[in-house]
Coordinates of C-alpha atoms in Angstrom, one line a residue:
M1 CA -17.4 -9.0 19.4
V2 CA -17.2 -8.4 16.0
R3 CA -20.2 -7.7 13.7
Y4 CA -20.7 -8.5 10.0
L5 CA -23.7 -6.8 7.9
L6 CA -24.5 -7.1 4.5
L7 CA -26.7 -4.5 3.1
I8 CA -28.3 -3.4 -0.4
L9 CA -28.2 0.3 -0.9
L10 CA -31.0 1.3 -3.2
L11 CA -30.0 4.5 -5.1
V12 CA -31.7 6.8 -7.6
G13 CA -32.7 5.0 -11.1
C14 CA -33.1 1.8 -9.1
Q15 CA -29.6 0.2 -8.9
Q16 CA -27.9 -1.9 -6.6
F17 CA -24.9 -1.7 -5.0
T18 CA -24.3 -4.2 -2.4
Y19 CA -21.8 -3.3 0.1
T20 CA -20.4 -5.1 3.4
T21 CA -19.7 -3.2 7.1
S22 CA -18.2 -4.3 9.9
N23 CA -17.4 -2.9 13.6
G24 CA -15.4 -4.2 16.4
E25 CA -13.0 -3.3 19.2
I26 CA -9.1 -4.2 18.5
Y27 CA -5.8 -2.8 20.5
G28 CA -7.9 -1.0 23.1
T29 CA -9.9 0.7 20.6
S30 CA -12.9 0.4 18.4
Y31 CA -12.5 -0.1 14.3
K32 CA -14.6 0.0 11.5
Y33 CA -14.6 -0.6 7.6
R34 CA -17.1 -0.5 5.0
Y35 CA -16.3 -2.0 1.1
I36 CA -18.6 -2.0 -2.2
H37 CA -18.9 -5.5 -3.8
P38 CA -17.6 -4.9 -7.5
E39 CA -20.3 -5.0 -9.8
T40 CA -18.3 -7.5 -12.2
Q41 CA -17.2 -10.1 -9.7
E42 CA -18.0 -12.4 -7.2
L43 CA -16.4 -11.7 -3.6
D44 CA -14.7 -14.0 -1.2
P45 CA -17.2 -14.6 1.8
L46 CA -14.5 -15.1 4.1
I47 CA -12.7 -11.8 3.6
P48 CA -14.4 -10.4 6.7
E49 CA -13.1 -13.4 8.6
K50 CA -9.8 -13.0 7.1
I51 CA -9.2 -9.4 8.2
E52 CA -10.3 -10.2 11.9
K53 CA -7.7 -12.9 11.4
E54 CA -5.2 -10.3 10.5
L55 CA -6.2 -7.9 12.8
N56 CA -5.7 -10.0 15.8
R57 CA -1.8 -11.3 14.5
I58 CA -0.6 -8.0 14.1
D59 CA -2.1 -7.1 17.9
L60 CA 0.0 -10.3 19.1
I61 CA 3.1 -8.8 17.3
F62 CA 2.7 -5.3 18.9
S63 CA 0.5 -5.3 21.7
T64 CA 1.7 -3.4 25.0
Y65 CA -0.8 -5.2 27.5
K66 CA -0.6 -8.7 26.2
E67 CA 2.3 -10.9 28.2
N68 CA 2.6 -13.2 24.9
S69 CA 3.1 -10.9 22.2
E70 CA 6.5 -10.5 20.5
V71 CA 7.1 -6.7 21.8
L72 CA 7.1 -7.7 25.3
N73 CA 9.2 -11.0 24.6
T74 CA 11.9 -9.5 22.5
S75 CA 14.9 -7.0 22.7
I76 CA 17.1 -4.9 20.4
E77 CA 19.6 -7.5 21.0
E78 CA 17.4 -10.2 19.3
M79 CA 16.6 -8.1 16.3
N80 CA 17.7 -11.5 14.1
S81 CA 14.9 -13.2 15.2
W82 CA 12.1 -10.5 14.9
S83 CA 9.1 -10.7 12.7
K84 CA 8.7 -9.4 9.2
D85 CA 6.0 -6.9 10.6
L86 CA 8.4 -5.4 13.8
K87 CA 11.5 -5.4 11.9
Y88 CA 9.7 -3.2 9.2
L89 CA 8.1 -0.8 11.4
Y90 CA 11.4 -0.6 13.5
D91 CA 13.2 0.5 10.3
L92 CA 10.2 2.9 9.6
S93 CA 10.9 4.4 12.6
L94 CA 14.5 4.8 12.8
N95 CA 14.3 6.7 9.2
L96 CA 11.6 8.9 10.7
S97 CA 13.5 9.3 14.1
E98 CA 16.8 10.5 11.9
I99 CA 14.3 13.1 9.7
S100 CA 12.9 14.7 12.9
K101 CA 15.8 14.8 15.0
N102 CA 14.7 12.1 17.7
S103 CA 11.1 13.3 17.5
F104 CA 10.0 9.8 16.8
D105 CA 11.5 7.1 18.9
P106 CA 10.0 3.6 19.7
L107 CA 12.7 2.9 22.5
Q108 CA 12.1 5.4 25.2
G109 CA 13.5 4.2 28.4
G110 CA 15.0 1.3 26.2
I111 CA 11.2 -0.6 26.1
L112 CA 9.9 -1.3 22.6
D113 CA 6.7 0.6 21.9
F114 CA 5.0 1.1 18.9
S115 CA 1.9 2.4 19.9
A116 CA 2.0 5.4 17.5
V117 CA 2.2 3.4 14.7
A118 CA 0.6 0.4 14.7
K119 CA -2.7 1.0 14.3
G120 CA -2.2 2.8 10.9
Y121 CA -0.1 -0.4 10.0
A122 CA -3.1 -2.3 10.8
V123 CA -4.9 -0.3 8.8
D124 CA -2.8 -0.8 5.5
K125 CA -2.6 -4.4 6.1
V126 CA -6.7 -4.3 5.9
A127 CA -6.5 -2.2 2.5
D128 CA -4.0 -4.7 1.3
I129 CA -6.8 -7.6 1.8
L130 CA -9.2 -5.5 0.1
Q131 CA -7.6 -4.7 -3.0
E132 CA -6.0 -8.0 -3.3
N133 CA -9.9 -9.0 -3.9
G134 CA -10.5 -6.3 -6.7
I135 CA -12.1 -3.9 -4.1
K136 CA -11.7 -0.8 -5.2
D137 CA -14.5 1.5 -3.1
Y138 CA -13.3 1.3 0.2
F139 CA -13.3 2.9 4.2
I140 CA -11.4 1.6 7.0
E141 CA -10.8 3.1 10.5
I142 CA -9.0 1.9 13.9
G143 CA -8.9 3.9 16.6
G144 CA -9.2 7.2 14.3
E145 CA -6.8 6.3 11.8
I146 CA -8.2 6.5 8.3
K147 CA -7.7 4.9 5.0
A148 CA -10.3 5.5 2.3
K149 CA -10.3 5.2 -1.4
G150 CA -12.6 5.6 -4.2
L151 CA -16.5 6.6 -3.9
A152 CA -18.9 6.1 -0.9
P153 CA -22.2 3.6 -1.1
H154 CA -23.9 6.8 -2.2
R155 CA -21.5 6.8 -5.0
G156 CA -20.4 10.3 -3.9
N157 CA -16.8 11.1 -2.4
W158 CA -16.2 9.8 1.1
K159 CA -16.5 12.8 4.3
W160 CA -14.3 13.1 6.8
A161 CA -13.6 15.6 9.5
I162 CA -11.3 16.7 11.9
E163 CA -12.6 17.1 15.5
D164 CA -12.5 20.5 17.0
P165 CA -9.7 20.1 20.2
F166 CA -11.5 22.5 22.2
S167 CA -14.7 20.8 22.4
M168 CA -16.0 18.1 24.8
N169 CA -18.6 16.9 22.6
Q170 CA -16.9 15.4 19.6
K171 CA -17.9 18.9 17.9
I172 CA -16.7 19.0 14.1
F173 CA -13.8 21.5 13.3
K174 CA -13.5 21.3 9.7
S175 CA -15.0 18.6 7.2
F176 CA -13.4 17.6 4.1
S177 CA -14.5 15.8 1.1
M178 CA -11.9 13.0 0.1
P179 CA -10.5 12.8 -3.6
S180 CA -11.6 9.4 -5.4
K181 CA -8.2 8.2 -5.6
G182 CA -8.1 8.4 -1.6
H183 CA -5.5 9.0 1.3
S184 CA -4.8 8.0 5.0
I185 CA -5.6 10.5 7.7
A186 CA -4.1 10.6 11.1
T187 CA -4.6 13.0 13.9
S188 CA -2.9 13.6 17.2
G189 CA -3.4 15.8 19.8
E190 CA -3.9 16.4 23.8
Y191 CA -7.4 14.3 23.6
K192 CA -5.7 11.8 21.1
N193 CA -4.2 8.9 23.2
P194 CA -1.4 11.5 25.3
G195 CA 0.1 8.4 26.5
H196 CA 1.3 7.6 23.1
I197 CA 2.9 10.9 22.6
W198 CA 6.9 10.5 23.3
G199 CA 8.0 13.2 25.4
G200 CA 4.7 15.4 25.1
G201 CA 4.6 18.1 22.5
P202 CA 5.0 22.1 22.2
R203 CA 2.6 24.2 23.7
D204 CA 1.3 26.1 20.9
V205 CA -0.3 22.6 19.0
A206 CA -3.7 21.6 20.1
N207 CA -4.3 19.3 17.2
V208 CA -2.0 17.9 14.1
T209 CA -3.3 16.3 11.1
V210 CA -1.7 14.4 8.2
L211 CA -2.9 13.2 5.0
H212 CA -0.7 10.3 3.3
E213 CA -1.1 7.0 0.7
S214 CA 0.1 4.9 3.8
A215 CA -1.5 5.1 6.9
T216 CA 1.6 3.6 8.6
Y217 CA 3.5 6.9 7.5
A218 CA 0.2 9.3 8.2
D219 CA 0.2 7.5 11.7
A220 CA 3.7 8.0 12.0
W221 CA 4.1 11.5 11.2
A222 CA 1.1 12.8 13.1
T223 CA 2.9 11.9 16.2
T224 CA 6.3 13.5 14.8
M225 CA 4.6 16.3 13.8
Y226 CA 2.7 16.6 17.4
V227 CA 6.1 16.9 18.8
L228 CA 7.8 18.9 16.9
G229 CA 5.3 21.6 16.9
T230 CA 4.5 24.4 14.3
K231 CA 7.8 25.7 13.0
E232 CA 9.8 22.8 12.8
G233 CA 7.0 20.5 12.1
L234 CA 6.3 23.0 9.1
K235 CA 9.6 23.0 8.0
I236 CA 10.4 19.1 8.0
A237 CA 6.9 18.7 6.2
E238 CA 8.1 21.4 3.3
N239 CA 11.6 19.1 3.1
E240 CA 9.7 15.9 3.1
Q241 CA 6.2 16.9 1.0
I242 CA 4.0 15.8 3.9
A243 CA 0.4 17.1 4.1
V244 CA -0.1 18.4 7.5
F245 CA -2.5 20.9 9.2
F246 CA -2.3 22.2 12.9
I247 CA -4.5 23.9 14.7
K248 CA -2.7 26.0 17.6
K249 CA -4.0 26.4 21.0
D250 CA -5.4 29.9 20.2
G251 CA -7.4 29.0 17.3
E252 CA -5.3 29.9 14.5
T253 CA -4.7 27.2 11.9
L254 CA -1.2 26.4 9.6
N255 CA -1.2 24.0 7.1
S256 CA 1.9 22.7 4.2
S257 CA 1.7 23.5 0.9
Q258 CA 1.3 19.8 0.2
W259 CA -2.0 20.3 2.3
S260 CA -2.8 22.9 -0.2
R261 CA -2.5 20.8 -3.2
I262 CA -4.6 18.5 -2.1
Y263 CA -7.2 20.8 -0.4
P264 CA -6.9 24.4 -2.0

């Protein structure tokens, strides 16, 4: 069930900002998004319905639990008949697999499974709908994969945090204020859908967070970095200019130089 809520936020000086927020369930997890209405244009009132339709369309392509999904009814031999979305994520996966020496592989056991990247892809698709409608300030989250841009309803930067991998009570490990130009955020670890981590991860990694312009790539790189571990992960992160932040099991933190450029 999806709920839509239109709110008027009153700020200092009696200036009004209208924003829409929505939340629901998809892909076996939860989602939510919020966007501020531009002051100079009237928005299409069907944007929430269009987003819901797009989320369901993606689910029918990549779902591993719906019998009529595309991935459960095709094979590599039938690649020529694949949808554009499936071909895109497959090609992306092959590219990351080559860079990471097969640490990112959607064909484990010969079965197509894009669970480690499909949520990020869906986040990007929602962002596309918002941006096509002239929306510049928004926050999207699907199953922990995040994309945000512009300013929050209070006209300050969007806030986000890394969950403490050593806490059972969703304690915050470290919080951040996102630059207004925005980015996407994805996290992998033993407490984040471990069934989607192919081959497990090195024993020194408790959590890894990746920042990227694309939520699809952030999602894919987070999984890849977790599998690689700190040593190999940081080496590739420097070569590919990936912003990555590791929390080791002993509590030590490590990050790439690209991360330091965003969050000094």
